């Protein structure tokens, strides 16, 4: 299943500039977003860990 999180525009803002308002909003948003949880937990463990490291994300482990 394809998740919109892979191509999320807000995620793109974070990628370009994590300190921008939209980037910070996206990073805050993933803490409780059910779509992000479904996307992240659908990935293989190595890809999950790569995203956790990249975004300093510790939930859903």
mmCIF file of C-alpha atoms in Angstrom:
data_model
loop_
_atom_site.group_PDB
_atom_site.id
_atom_site.type_symbol
_atom_site.label_atom_id
_atom_site.label_comp_id
_atom_site.label_asym_id
_atom_site.label_seq_id
_atom_site.Cartn_x
_atom_site.Cartn_y
_atom_site.Cartn_z
ATOM 1 C CA UNK A 1 0.000 0.000 0.000
ATOM 2 C CA UNK A 2 1.276 3.447 -0.866
ATOM 3 C CA UNK A 3 1.122 6.014 1.909
ATOM 4 C CA UNK A 4 0.873 9.748 1.246
ATOM 5 C CA UNK A 5 3.632 10.236 3.827
ATOM 6 C CA UNK A 6 6.194 9.184 1.234
ATOM 7 C CA UNK A 7 5.487 12.305 -0.828
ATOM 8 C CA UNK A 8 4.002 14.617 1.809
ATOM 9 C CA UNK A 9 4.434 18.302 0.973
ATOM 10 C CA UNK A 10 4.931 19.140 4.639
ATOM 11 C CA UNK A 11 7.666 16.538 4.847
ATOM 12 C CA UNK A 12 9.236 18.225 1.841
ATOM 13 C CA UNK A 13 9.314 21.498 3.761
ATOM 14 C CA UNK A 14 11.118 19.713 6.580
ATOM 15 C CA UNK A 15 13.600 18.194 4.141
ATOM 16 C CA UNK A 16 14.402 21.609 2.647
ATOM 17 C CA UNK A 17 14.547 23.508 5.926
ATOM 18 C CA UNK A 18 13.840 21.688 9.200
ATOM 19 C CA UNK A 19 13.736 24.971 11.105
ATOM 20 C CA UNK A 20 11.047 26.525 8.938
ATOM 21 C CA UNK A 21 7.577 26.919 10.419
ATOM 22 C CA UNK A 22 6.134 24.284 8.089
ATOM 23 C CA UNK A 23 9.057 21.943 8.740
ATOM 24 C CA UNK A 24 8.678 22.263 12.486
ATOM 25 C CA UNK A 25 4.915 21.778 12.162
ATOM 26 C CA UNK A 26 5.426 18.537 10.234
ATOM 27 C CA UNK A 27 7.922 17.247 12.785
ATOM 28 C CA UNK A 28 5.504 18.036 15.633
ATOM 29 C CA UNK A 29 2.608 16.515 13.674
ATOM 30 C CA UNK A 30 4.228 13.094 13.196
ATOM 31 C CA UNK A 31 4.151 12.563 16.964
ATOM 32 C CA UNK A 32 0.438 11.765 16.786
ATOM 33 C CA UNK A 33 -0.410 11.321 13.099
ATOM 34 C CA UNK A 34 -2.101 7.940 12.498
ATOM 35 C CA UNK A 35 -0.982 7.996 8.854
ATOM 36 C CA UNK A 36 2.669 8.425 9.825
ATOM 37 C CA UNK A 37 2.357 5.608 12.371
ATOM 38 C CA UNK A 38 0.871 3.292 9.739
ATOM 39 C CA UNK A 39 3.526 4.301 7.193
ATOM 40 C CA UNK A 40 6.426 3.917 9.600
ATOM 41 C CA UNK A 41 5.300 0.578 11.008
ATOM 42 C CA UNK A 42 4.712 -0.804 7.498
ATOM 43 C CA UNK A 43 8.387 -0.378 6.601
ATOM 44 C CA UNK A 44 11.087 -2.990 7.183
ATOM 45 C CA UNK A 45 13.031 -2.539 10.429
ATOM 46 C CA UNK A 46 16.137 -1.109 8.750
ATOM 47 C CA UNK A 47 14.135 1.570 6.921
ATOM 48 C CA UNK A 48 12.208 2.377 10.093
ATOM 49 C CA UNK A 49 15.461 2.873 11.959
ATOM 50 C CA UNK A 50 16.850 5.078 9.196
ATOM 51 C CA UNK A 51 13.793 7.349 9.425
ATOM 52 C CA UNK A 52 13.944 7.347 13.228
ATOM 53 C CA UNK A 53 17.558 8.489 13.082
ATOM 54 C CA UNK A 54 16.945 11.046 10.352
ATOM 55 C CA UNK A 55 13.983 12.686 12.078
ATOM 56 C CA UNK A 56 15.054 12.049 15.713
ATOM 57 C CA UNK A 57 11.846 10.096 16.209
ATOM 58 C CA UNK A 58 11.406 7.684 19.099
ATOM 59 C CA UNK A 59 7.711 6.733 19.124
ATOM 60 C CA UNK A 60 6.135 3.478 17.900
ATOM 61 C CA UNK A 61 9.104 1.267 18.681
#
